[in-house]
mmCIF file of C-alpha atoms in Angstrom:
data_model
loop_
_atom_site.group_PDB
_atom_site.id
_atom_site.type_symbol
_atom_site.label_atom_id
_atom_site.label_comp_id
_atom_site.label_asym_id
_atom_site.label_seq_id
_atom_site.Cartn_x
_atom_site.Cartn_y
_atom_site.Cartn_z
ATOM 1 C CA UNK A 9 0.000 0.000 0.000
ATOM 2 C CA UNK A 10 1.525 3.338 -0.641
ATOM 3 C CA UNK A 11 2.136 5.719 1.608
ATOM 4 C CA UNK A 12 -0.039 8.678 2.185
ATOM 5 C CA UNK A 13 2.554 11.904 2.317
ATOM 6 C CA UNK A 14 0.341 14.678 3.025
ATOM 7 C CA UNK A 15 3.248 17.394 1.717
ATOM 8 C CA UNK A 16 2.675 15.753 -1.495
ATOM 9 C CA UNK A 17 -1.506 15.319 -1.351
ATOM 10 C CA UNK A 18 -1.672 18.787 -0.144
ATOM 11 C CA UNK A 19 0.701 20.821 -1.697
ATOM 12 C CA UNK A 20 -1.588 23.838 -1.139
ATOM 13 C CA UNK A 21 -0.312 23.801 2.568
ATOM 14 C CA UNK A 22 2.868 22.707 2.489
ATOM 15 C CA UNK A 23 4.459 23.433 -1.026
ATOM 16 C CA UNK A 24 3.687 27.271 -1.619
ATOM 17 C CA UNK A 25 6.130 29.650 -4.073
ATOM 18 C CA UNK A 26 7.943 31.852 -3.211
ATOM 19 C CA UNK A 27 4.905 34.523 -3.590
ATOM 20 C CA UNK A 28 2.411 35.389 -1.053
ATOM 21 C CA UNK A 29 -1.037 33.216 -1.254
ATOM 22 C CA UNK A 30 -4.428 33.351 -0.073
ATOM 23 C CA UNK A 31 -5.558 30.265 1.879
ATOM 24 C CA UNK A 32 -8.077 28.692 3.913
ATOM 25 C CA UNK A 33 -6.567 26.079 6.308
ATOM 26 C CA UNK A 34 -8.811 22.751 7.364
ATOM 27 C CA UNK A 35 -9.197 21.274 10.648
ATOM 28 C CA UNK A 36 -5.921 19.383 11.411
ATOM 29 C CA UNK A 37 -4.776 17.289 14.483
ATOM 30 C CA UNK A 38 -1.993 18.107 16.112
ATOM 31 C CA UNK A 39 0.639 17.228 19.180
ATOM 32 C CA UNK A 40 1.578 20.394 20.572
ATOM 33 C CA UNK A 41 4.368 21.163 23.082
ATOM 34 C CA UNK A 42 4.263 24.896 24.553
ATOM 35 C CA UNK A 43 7.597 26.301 25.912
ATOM 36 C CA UNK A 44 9.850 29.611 26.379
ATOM 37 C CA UNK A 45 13.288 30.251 24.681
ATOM 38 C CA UNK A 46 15.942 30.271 22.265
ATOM 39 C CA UNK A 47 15.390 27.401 20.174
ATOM 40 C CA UNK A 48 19.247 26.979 19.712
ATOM 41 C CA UNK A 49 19.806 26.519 23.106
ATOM 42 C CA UNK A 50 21.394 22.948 23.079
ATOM 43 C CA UNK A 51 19.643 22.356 26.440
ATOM 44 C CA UNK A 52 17.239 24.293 26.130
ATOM 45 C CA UNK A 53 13.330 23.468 26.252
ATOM 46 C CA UNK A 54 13.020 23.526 22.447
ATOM 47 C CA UNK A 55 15.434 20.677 21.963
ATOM 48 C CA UNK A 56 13.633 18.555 24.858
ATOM 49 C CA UNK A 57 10.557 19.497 22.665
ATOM 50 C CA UNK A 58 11.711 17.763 19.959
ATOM 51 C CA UNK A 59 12.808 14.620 20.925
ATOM 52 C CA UNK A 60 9.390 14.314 22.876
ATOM 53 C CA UNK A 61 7.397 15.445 20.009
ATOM 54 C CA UNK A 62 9.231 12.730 17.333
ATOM 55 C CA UNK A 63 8.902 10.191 20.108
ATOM 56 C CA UNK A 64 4.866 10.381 20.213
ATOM 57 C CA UNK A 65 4.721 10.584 16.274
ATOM 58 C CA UNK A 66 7.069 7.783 15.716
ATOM 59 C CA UNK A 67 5.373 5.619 18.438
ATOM 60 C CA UNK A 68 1.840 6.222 16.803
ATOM 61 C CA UNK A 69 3.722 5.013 13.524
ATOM 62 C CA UNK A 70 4.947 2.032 14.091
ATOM 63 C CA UNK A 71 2.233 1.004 16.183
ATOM 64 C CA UNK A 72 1.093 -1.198 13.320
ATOM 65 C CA UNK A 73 4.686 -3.257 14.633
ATOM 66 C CA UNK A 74 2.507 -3.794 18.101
ATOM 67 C CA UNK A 75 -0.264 -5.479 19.836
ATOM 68 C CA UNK A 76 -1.822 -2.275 19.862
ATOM 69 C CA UNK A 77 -3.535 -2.429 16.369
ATOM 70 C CA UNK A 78 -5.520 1.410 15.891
ATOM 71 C CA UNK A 79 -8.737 1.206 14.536
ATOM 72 C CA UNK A 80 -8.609 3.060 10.726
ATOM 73 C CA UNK A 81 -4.510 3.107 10.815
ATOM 74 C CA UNK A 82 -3.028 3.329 7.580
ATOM 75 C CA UNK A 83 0.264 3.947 6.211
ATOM 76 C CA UNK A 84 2.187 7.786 5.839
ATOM 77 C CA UNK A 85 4.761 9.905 5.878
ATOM 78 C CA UNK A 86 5.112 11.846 9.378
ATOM 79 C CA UNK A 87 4.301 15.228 8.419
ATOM 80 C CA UNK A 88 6.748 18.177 8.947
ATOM 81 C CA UNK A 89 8.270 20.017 12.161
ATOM 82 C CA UNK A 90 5.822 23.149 12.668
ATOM 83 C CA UNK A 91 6.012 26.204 15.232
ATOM 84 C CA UNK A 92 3.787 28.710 16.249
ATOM 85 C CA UNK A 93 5.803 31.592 17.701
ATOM 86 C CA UNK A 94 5.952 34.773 19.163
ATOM 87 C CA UNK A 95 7.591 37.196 21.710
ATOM 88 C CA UNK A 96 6.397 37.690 26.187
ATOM 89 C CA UNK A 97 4.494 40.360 25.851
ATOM 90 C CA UNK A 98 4.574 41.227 22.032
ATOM 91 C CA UNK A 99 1.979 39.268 19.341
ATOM 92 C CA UNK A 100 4.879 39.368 16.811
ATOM 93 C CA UNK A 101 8.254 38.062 16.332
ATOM 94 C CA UNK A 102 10.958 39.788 17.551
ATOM 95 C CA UNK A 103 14.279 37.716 15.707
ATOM 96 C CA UNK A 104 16.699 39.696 17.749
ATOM 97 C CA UNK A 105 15.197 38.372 21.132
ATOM 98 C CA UNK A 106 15.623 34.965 20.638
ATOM 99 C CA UNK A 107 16.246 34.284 24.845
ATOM 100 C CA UNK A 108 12.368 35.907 25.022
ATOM 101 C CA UNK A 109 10.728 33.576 22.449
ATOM 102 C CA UNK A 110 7.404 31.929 23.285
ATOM 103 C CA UNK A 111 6.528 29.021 20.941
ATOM 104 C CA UNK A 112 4.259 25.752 20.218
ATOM 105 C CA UNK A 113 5.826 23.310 18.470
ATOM 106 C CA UNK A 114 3.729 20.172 16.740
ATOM 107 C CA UNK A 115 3.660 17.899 14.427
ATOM 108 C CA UNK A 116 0.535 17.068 12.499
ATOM 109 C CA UNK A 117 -1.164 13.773 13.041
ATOM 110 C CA UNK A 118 -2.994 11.261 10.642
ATOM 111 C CA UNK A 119 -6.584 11.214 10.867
ATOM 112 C CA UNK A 120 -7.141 8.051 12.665
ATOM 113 C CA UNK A 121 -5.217 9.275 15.796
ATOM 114 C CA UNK A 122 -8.016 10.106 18.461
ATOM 115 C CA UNK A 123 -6.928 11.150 22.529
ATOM 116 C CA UNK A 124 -7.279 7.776 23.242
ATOM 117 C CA UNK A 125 -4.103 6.928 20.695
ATOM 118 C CA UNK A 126 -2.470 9.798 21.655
ATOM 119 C CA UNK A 127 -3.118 9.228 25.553
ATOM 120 C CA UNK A 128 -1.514 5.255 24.551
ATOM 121 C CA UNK A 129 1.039 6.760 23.140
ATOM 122 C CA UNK A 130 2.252 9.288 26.120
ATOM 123 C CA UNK A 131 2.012 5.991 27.993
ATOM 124 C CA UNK A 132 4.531 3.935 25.974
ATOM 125 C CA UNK A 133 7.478 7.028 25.115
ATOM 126 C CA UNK A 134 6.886 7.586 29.337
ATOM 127 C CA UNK A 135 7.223 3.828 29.763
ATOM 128 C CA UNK A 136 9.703 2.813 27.384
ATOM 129 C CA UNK A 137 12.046 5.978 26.882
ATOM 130 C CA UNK A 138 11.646 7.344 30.428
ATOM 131 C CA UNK A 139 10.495 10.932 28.854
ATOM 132 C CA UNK A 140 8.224 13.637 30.791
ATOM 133 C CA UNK A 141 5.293 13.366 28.688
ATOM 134 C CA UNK A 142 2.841 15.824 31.106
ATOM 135 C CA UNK A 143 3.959 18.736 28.374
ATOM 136 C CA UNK A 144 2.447 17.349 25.222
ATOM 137 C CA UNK A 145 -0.961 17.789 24.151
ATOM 138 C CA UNK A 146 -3.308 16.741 21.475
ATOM 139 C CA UNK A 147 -5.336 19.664 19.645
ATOM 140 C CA UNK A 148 -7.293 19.858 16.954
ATOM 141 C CA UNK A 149 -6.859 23.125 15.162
ATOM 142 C CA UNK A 150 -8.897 24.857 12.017
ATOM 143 C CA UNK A 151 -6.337 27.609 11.355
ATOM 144 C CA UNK A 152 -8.525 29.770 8.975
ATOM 145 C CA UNK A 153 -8.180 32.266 6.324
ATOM 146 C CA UNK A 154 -4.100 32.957 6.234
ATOM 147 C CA UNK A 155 -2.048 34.375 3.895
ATOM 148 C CA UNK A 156 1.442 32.155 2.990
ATOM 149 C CA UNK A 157 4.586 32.059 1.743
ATOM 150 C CA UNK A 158 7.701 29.810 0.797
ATOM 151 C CA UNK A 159 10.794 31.400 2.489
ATOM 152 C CA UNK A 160 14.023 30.096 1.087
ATOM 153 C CA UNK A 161 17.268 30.918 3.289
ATOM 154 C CA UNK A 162 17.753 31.398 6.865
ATOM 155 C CA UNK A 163 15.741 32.093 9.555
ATOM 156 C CA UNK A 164 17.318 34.982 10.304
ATOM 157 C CA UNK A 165 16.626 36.508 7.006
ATOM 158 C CA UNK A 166 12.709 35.741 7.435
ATOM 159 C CA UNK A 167 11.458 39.333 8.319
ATOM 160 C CA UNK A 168 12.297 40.074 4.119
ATOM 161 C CA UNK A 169 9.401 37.379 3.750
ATOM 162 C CA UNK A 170 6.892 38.720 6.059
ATOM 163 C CA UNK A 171 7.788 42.179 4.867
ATOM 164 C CA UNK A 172 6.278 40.618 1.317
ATOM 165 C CA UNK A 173 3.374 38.873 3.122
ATOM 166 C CA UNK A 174 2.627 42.430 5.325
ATOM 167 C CA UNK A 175 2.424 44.283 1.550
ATOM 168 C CA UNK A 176 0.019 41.365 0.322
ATOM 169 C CA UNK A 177 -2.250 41.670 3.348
ATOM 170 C CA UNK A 178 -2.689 45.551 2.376
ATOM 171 C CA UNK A 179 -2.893 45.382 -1.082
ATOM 172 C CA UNK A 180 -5.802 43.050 -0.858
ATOM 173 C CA UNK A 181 -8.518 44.490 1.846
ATOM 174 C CA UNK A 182 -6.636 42.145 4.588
ATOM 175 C CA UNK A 183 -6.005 42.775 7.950
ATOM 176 C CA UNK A 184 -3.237 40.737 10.112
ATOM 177 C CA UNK A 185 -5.000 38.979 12.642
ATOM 178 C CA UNK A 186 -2.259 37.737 14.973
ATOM 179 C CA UNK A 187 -3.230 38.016 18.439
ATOM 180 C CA UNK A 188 -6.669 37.867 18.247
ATOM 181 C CA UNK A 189 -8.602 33.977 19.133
ATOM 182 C CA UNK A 190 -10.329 31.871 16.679
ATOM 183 C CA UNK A 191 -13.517 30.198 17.938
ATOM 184 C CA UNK A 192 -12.470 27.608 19.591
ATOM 185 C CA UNK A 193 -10.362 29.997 22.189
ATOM 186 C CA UNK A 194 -6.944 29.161 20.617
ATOM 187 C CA UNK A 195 -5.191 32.437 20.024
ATOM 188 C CA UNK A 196 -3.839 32.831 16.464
ATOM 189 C CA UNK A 197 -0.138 32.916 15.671
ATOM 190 C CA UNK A 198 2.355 33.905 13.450
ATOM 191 C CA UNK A 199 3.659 29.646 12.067
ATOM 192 C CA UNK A 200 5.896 28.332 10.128
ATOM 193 C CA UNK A 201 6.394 24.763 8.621
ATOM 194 C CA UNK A 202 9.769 23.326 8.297
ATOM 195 C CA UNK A 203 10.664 21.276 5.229
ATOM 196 C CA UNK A 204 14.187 21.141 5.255
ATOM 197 C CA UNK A 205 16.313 19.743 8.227
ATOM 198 C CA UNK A 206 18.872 22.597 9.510
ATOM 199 C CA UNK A 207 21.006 19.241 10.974
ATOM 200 C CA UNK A 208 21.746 18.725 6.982
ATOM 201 C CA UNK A 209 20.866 21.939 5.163
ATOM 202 C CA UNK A 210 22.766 25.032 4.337
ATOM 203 C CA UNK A 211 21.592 27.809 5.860
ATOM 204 C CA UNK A 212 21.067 29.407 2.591
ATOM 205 C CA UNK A 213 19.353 26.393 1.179
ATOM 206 C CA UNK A 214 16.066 25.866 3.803
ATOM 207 C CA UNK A 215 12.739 25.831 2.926
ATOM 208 C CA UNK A 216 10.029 27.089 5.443
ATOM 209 C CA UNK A 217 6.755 27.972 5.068
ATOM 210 C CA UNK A 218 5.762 30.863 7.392
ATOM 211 C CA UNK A 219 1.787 31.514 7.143
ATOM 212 C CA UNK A 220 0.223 34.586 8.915
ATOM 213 C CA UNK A 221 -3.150 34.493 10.234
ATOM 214 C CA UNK A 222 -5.631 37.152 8.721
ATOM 215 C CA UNK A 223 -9.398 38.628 8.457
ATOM 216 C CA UNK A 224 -11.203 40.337 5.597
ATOM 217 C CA UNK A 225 -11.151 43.995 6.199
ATOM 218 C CA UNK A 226 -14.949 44.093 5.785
ATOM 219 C CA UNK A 227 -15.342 41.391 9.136
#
């Protein structure tokens, strides 16, 4: 059976160009991990994120390998790193504060996985790989109307991208709407989707989504 790879079935959310674009993101499931900091702190919370986050996701995976046989489980491609961020105290993304970043970071999960898989799974990584599981969550989250982007080079060099999203937003009767909640509470975020590894990549050579959060004017 092949393998769904949902950055190739939906290229509309994770393969944009490098021009801004109008979107309306679904309903997605999602394990989310909340934490402070620079996320190139070796030590730091983001890295502990990580290894918890691909722990769950690769545990729900190779479940199939188990007793533990999920009801409607079929095969894929774990989706890519993403991160909602922003800065204490700001809605935006201050890239010269890195020590004051606030961030989610999740990984999207197939359809089948319920809070009963997830809960099974925060029971085996806990069990088998001794991690602190009480910081991971599962969410389901309908992002909205957003405008995106494909950002090629470093992440420094990101604000030049939002700059280009920022002019879209005004030239077409949009407003940013970071900051403000959707209606299920969750407050909406400036996010990016990672689909290069920076372990392997040159700097000048990742690819990252980053997808802003906006209202019509007229609403």
């Amino acid at each position: 059976m092949e393998k769904l790879d949902y950055k190739k079935e939906y290229k509309d959310l994770y393969l944009p160009k490098t021009k801004p674009m109008l979107i309306q993101v679904p309903n997605m499931k999602f394990i989310m991990i909340k934490g402070k900091g620079n996320p190139n702190s070796e030590s730091g919370e983001y890295q502990e994120a990580l290894s918890l986050l691909y722990a769950l996701s690769f545990t729900i995976k190779m479940s199939k390998l188990g007793e533990n046989q999920i009801k409607g489980y079929f095969e894929y491609v774990v989706p890519p790193l993403e991160g909602l961020w922003w800065n204490e105290g700001n809605k935006t993304v201050d890239y010269q504060q890195k020590e004051k970043f606030e961030w989610i970071s999740m990984i999207r999960q197939p359809e089948f996985v319920t809070q009963e898989v997830f809960d099974w799974a925060c029971q085996e990584v806990k069990k088998k790989k001794g991690l602190e599981v009480s910081k991971a969550e599962f969410v389901e989250l309908e992002e909205g109307l957003c405008v995106q982007m494909l950002h090629k080079g470093s992440y420094d060099e990101e604000p030049k991208t939002i700059q280009a999203i920022e002019e879209y937003i005004q030239a077409n009767q949009l407003k940013n709407d970071i900051g403000n909640k959707l209606k299920s509470g969750r407050v909406r975020r400036h996010h990016e989707i990672y689909l290069s590894d920076p372990r392997k990549a040159k700097a000048e050579n990742l690819k990252t989504v980053i997808r802003i959060p906006v209202v019509r004017e007229k609403e």
